[in-house]
Amino acid sequence: MNTSILDQTDLEILRLLQKDARLTNKELALKLHKGSSTMFERVSRLKDLGYITGSVTLIDRNKFDELWISFTQVQLNDHSGEALIAFQNEVIRFSEVLECYHTTGAFDFLLKIVVSDMAGYNRLIVEKLAKLKNVGSLQSCFVVNEAKRELAYPLKDRA
């Protein structure tokens, strides 16, 4: 998407909302020294243009014993465009897969997976991932400690 239509105020709005999506238009206006109606129009425009696609509530993963996170690399046998898209379309349907990235390097995809325990992980691998045609190999790493989790993308200022 073309970001050249965004000005510095738009970028500041996006930065603030990435940090706290609960900010009201009035609070945004105060922080950016603008009018509330201006904020309403700008936020609505950013939503209409697809720059803002939703908002979420973040939970503290450490409060839940049953959240095991795995980063799983998947290598496919067939690397045709159709095969890559087919795999991606299948794997994103799995509720355990929170994120799916088509990557460069030795593996084709990086998946962020959340399961309740090792038995759940085994079921996902055996009953879902391994049954997908074209899966060559999998390599997983489980998260031991979450030292940082930042979801806000860094946005460059406009000159």
Coordinates of C-alpha atoms in Angstrom, one line a residue:
M1 CA 0.0 0.0 0.0
N2 CA 1.2 3.5 -0.8
T3 CA 2.2 5.3 2.4
S4 CA 3.0 8.5 0.6
I5 CA -0.5 9.7 1.3
L6 CA 0.2 9.7 5.1
D7 CA 1.5 12.8 6.7
Q8 CA 3.3 13.2 10.0
T9 CA 0.1 13.5 12.0
D10 CA -1.2 10.3 10.5
L11 CA 2.0 8.5 11.5
E12 CA 1.7 9.9 15.0
I13 CA -1.8 8.7 15.3
L14 CA -0.7 5.2 14.1
R15 CA 2.2 5.2 16.6
L16 CA -0.1 6.1 19.5
L17 CA -2.8 3.6 18.6
Q18 CA -0.3 0.8 18.2
K19 CA 0.8 1.4 21.8
D20 CA -2.8 1.8 23.1
A21 CA -5.8 1.2 20.9
R22 CA -8.1 2.3 23.7
L23 CA -7.2 5.9 23.2
T24 CA -10.3 8.0 22.4
N25 CA -10.3 10.6 19.7
K26 CA -10.4 13.2 22.4
E27 CA -7.2 11.7 24.0
L28 CA -5.5 11.6 20.7
A29 CA -6.4 15.2 20.0
L30 CA -4.9 16.3 23.3
K31 CA -1.7 14.4 22.8
L32 CA -1.3 15.7 19.2
H33 CA -2.6 19.2 19.9
K34 CA -5.4 18.9 17.4
G35 CA -9.2 19.1 17.5
S36 CA -11.4 16.1 18.4
S37 CA -13.3 16.3 15.2
T38 CA -10.1 16.3 13.2
M39 CA -9.0 13.2 15.0
F40 CA -12.3 11.5 14.3
E41 CA -11.9 12.3 10.6
R42 CA -8.3 11.2 10.4
V43 CA -8.8 7.9 12.3
S44 CA -11.9 7.1 10.2
R45 CA -9.8 7.8 7.0
L46 CA -7.0 5.6 8.3
K47 CA -9.5 2.8 8.8
D48 CA -11.2 3.3 5.4
L49 CA -7.8 3.2 3.7
G50 CA -6.9 0.0 5.5
Y51 CA -4.0 1.3 7.6
I52 CA -6.0 0.4 10.8
T53 CA -7.5 -3.1 10.4
G54 CA -8.6 -3.8 14.0
S55 CA -7.6 -3.6 17.6
V56 CA -6.8 -6.3 20.2
T57 CA -6.4 -6.7 24.0
L58 CA -3.0 -8.1 25.0
I59 CA -2.9 -10.6 27.8
D60 CA 0.0 -11.5 30.0
R61 CA 1.0 -14.9 28.8
N62 CA 2.8 -15.7 32.1
K63 CA -0.6 -15.7 33.8
F64 CA -1.5 -18.9 31.9
D65 CA 0.3 -22.2 32.3
E66 CA -1.4 -23.7 29.2
L67 CA 0.1 -21.4 26.6
W68 CA 3.1 -23.1 25.0
I69 CA 4.6 -21.1 22.1
S70 CA 6.6 -22.7 19.3
F71 CA 8.3 -21.2 16.3
T72 CA 8.2 -23.8 13.7
Q73 CA 10.0 -23.7 10.4
V74 CA 8.5 -25.6 7.5
Q75 CA 10.3 -26.7 4.3
L76 CA 8.1 -27.7 1.4
N77 CA 9.0 -30.2 -1.3
D78 CA 7.5 -28.3 -4.2
H79 CA 8.3 -24.6 -4.4
S80 CA 5.9 -23.7 -7.3
G81 CA 3.8 -20.6 -6.7
E82 CA 0.7 -22.8 -6.6
A83 CA 2.2 -25.1 -3.9
L84 CA 3.3 -22.2 -1.7
I85 CA -0.1 -20.6 -1.9
A86 CA -1.9 -23.9 -1.2
F87 CA 0.2 -24.6 1.9
Q88 CA -0.3 -21.1 3.2
N89 CA -4.1 -21.2 2.6
E90 CA -4.3 -24.5 4.5
V91 CA -2.1 -23.7 7.5
I92 CA -3.7 -20.3 8.3
R93 CA -6.9 -22.2 9.0
F94 CA -5.4 -23.9 12.0
S95 CA -6.4 -22.2 15.2
E96 CA -3.1 -23.1 16.8
V97 CA -1.2 -21.0 14.1
L98 CA -1.1 -17.4 15.2
E99 CA 1.3 -16.2 12.6
C100 CA 2.5 -17.5 9.2
Y101 CA 5.4 -16.0 7.3
H102 CA 6.7 -17.0 3.9
T103 CA 10.4 -16.5 4.4
T104 CA 13.8 -16.7 2.6
G105 CA 16.5 -19.1 3.6
A106 CA 16.6 -22.8 4.3
F107 CA 12.9 -23.0 5.2
D108 CA 9.9 -21.8 3.3
F109 CA 7.6 -20.8 6.2
L110 CA 7.9 -19.7 9.8
L111 CA 4.9 -20.4 11.9
K112 CA 4.1 -19.1 15.4
I113 CA 2.1 -21.8 17.1
V114 CA 0.4 -21.8 20.4
V115 CA -0.8 -25.0 22.1
S116 CA -1.9 -26.0 25.6
D117 CA 0.7 -28.7 26.2
M118 CA 3.1 -31.1 24.4
A119 CA 0.3 -33.5 23.6
G120 CA -1.5 -30.6 21.8
Y121 CA 1.6 -29.9 19.9
N122 CA 2.0 -33.6 18.9
R123 CA -1.7 -33.6 17.7
L124 CA -1.1 -30.5 15.6
I125 CA 2.0 -32.0 14.0
V126 CA 0.6 -35.5 13.4
E127 CA -3.0 -34.8 12.7
K128 CA -2.7 -31.5 10.8
L129 CA 0.7 -30.3 9.6
A130 CA 2.1 -33.7 8.6
K131 CA -1.1 -34.5 6.7
L132 CA -0.7 -31.5 4.4
K133 CA 0.7 -32.5 1.0
N134 CA 4.0 -31.1 0.1
V135 CA 5.4 -30.8 3.7
G136 CA 9.1 -31.8 3.5
S137 CA 10.5 -31.1 7.0
L138 CA 9.6 -29.3 10.2
Q139 CA 11.9 -27.8 12.8
S140 CA 10.5 -26.3 16.0
C141 CA 11.8 -24.3 18.9
F142 CA 9.7 -23.7 22.0
V143 CA 9.8 -20.4 23.9
V144 CA 11.4 -20.7 27.3
N145 CA 11.1 -17.0 28.3
E146 CA 9.5 -14.1 26.6
A147 CA 12.0 -11.2 27.2
K148 CA 10.3 -8.8 24.9
R149 CA 7.1 -8.8 22.9
E150 CA 6.6 -5.6 20.8
L151 CA 3.7 -5.5 18.4
A152 CA 4.0 -1.9 17.2
Y153 CA 5.8 -1.5 13.9
P154 CA 8.4 1.3 13.8
L155 CA 7.2 4.0 11.4
K156 CA 9.6 6.5 9.9
D157 CA 8.9 10.2 10.2
R158 CA 8.1 12.2 7.1
A159 CA 10.8 14.6 6.1

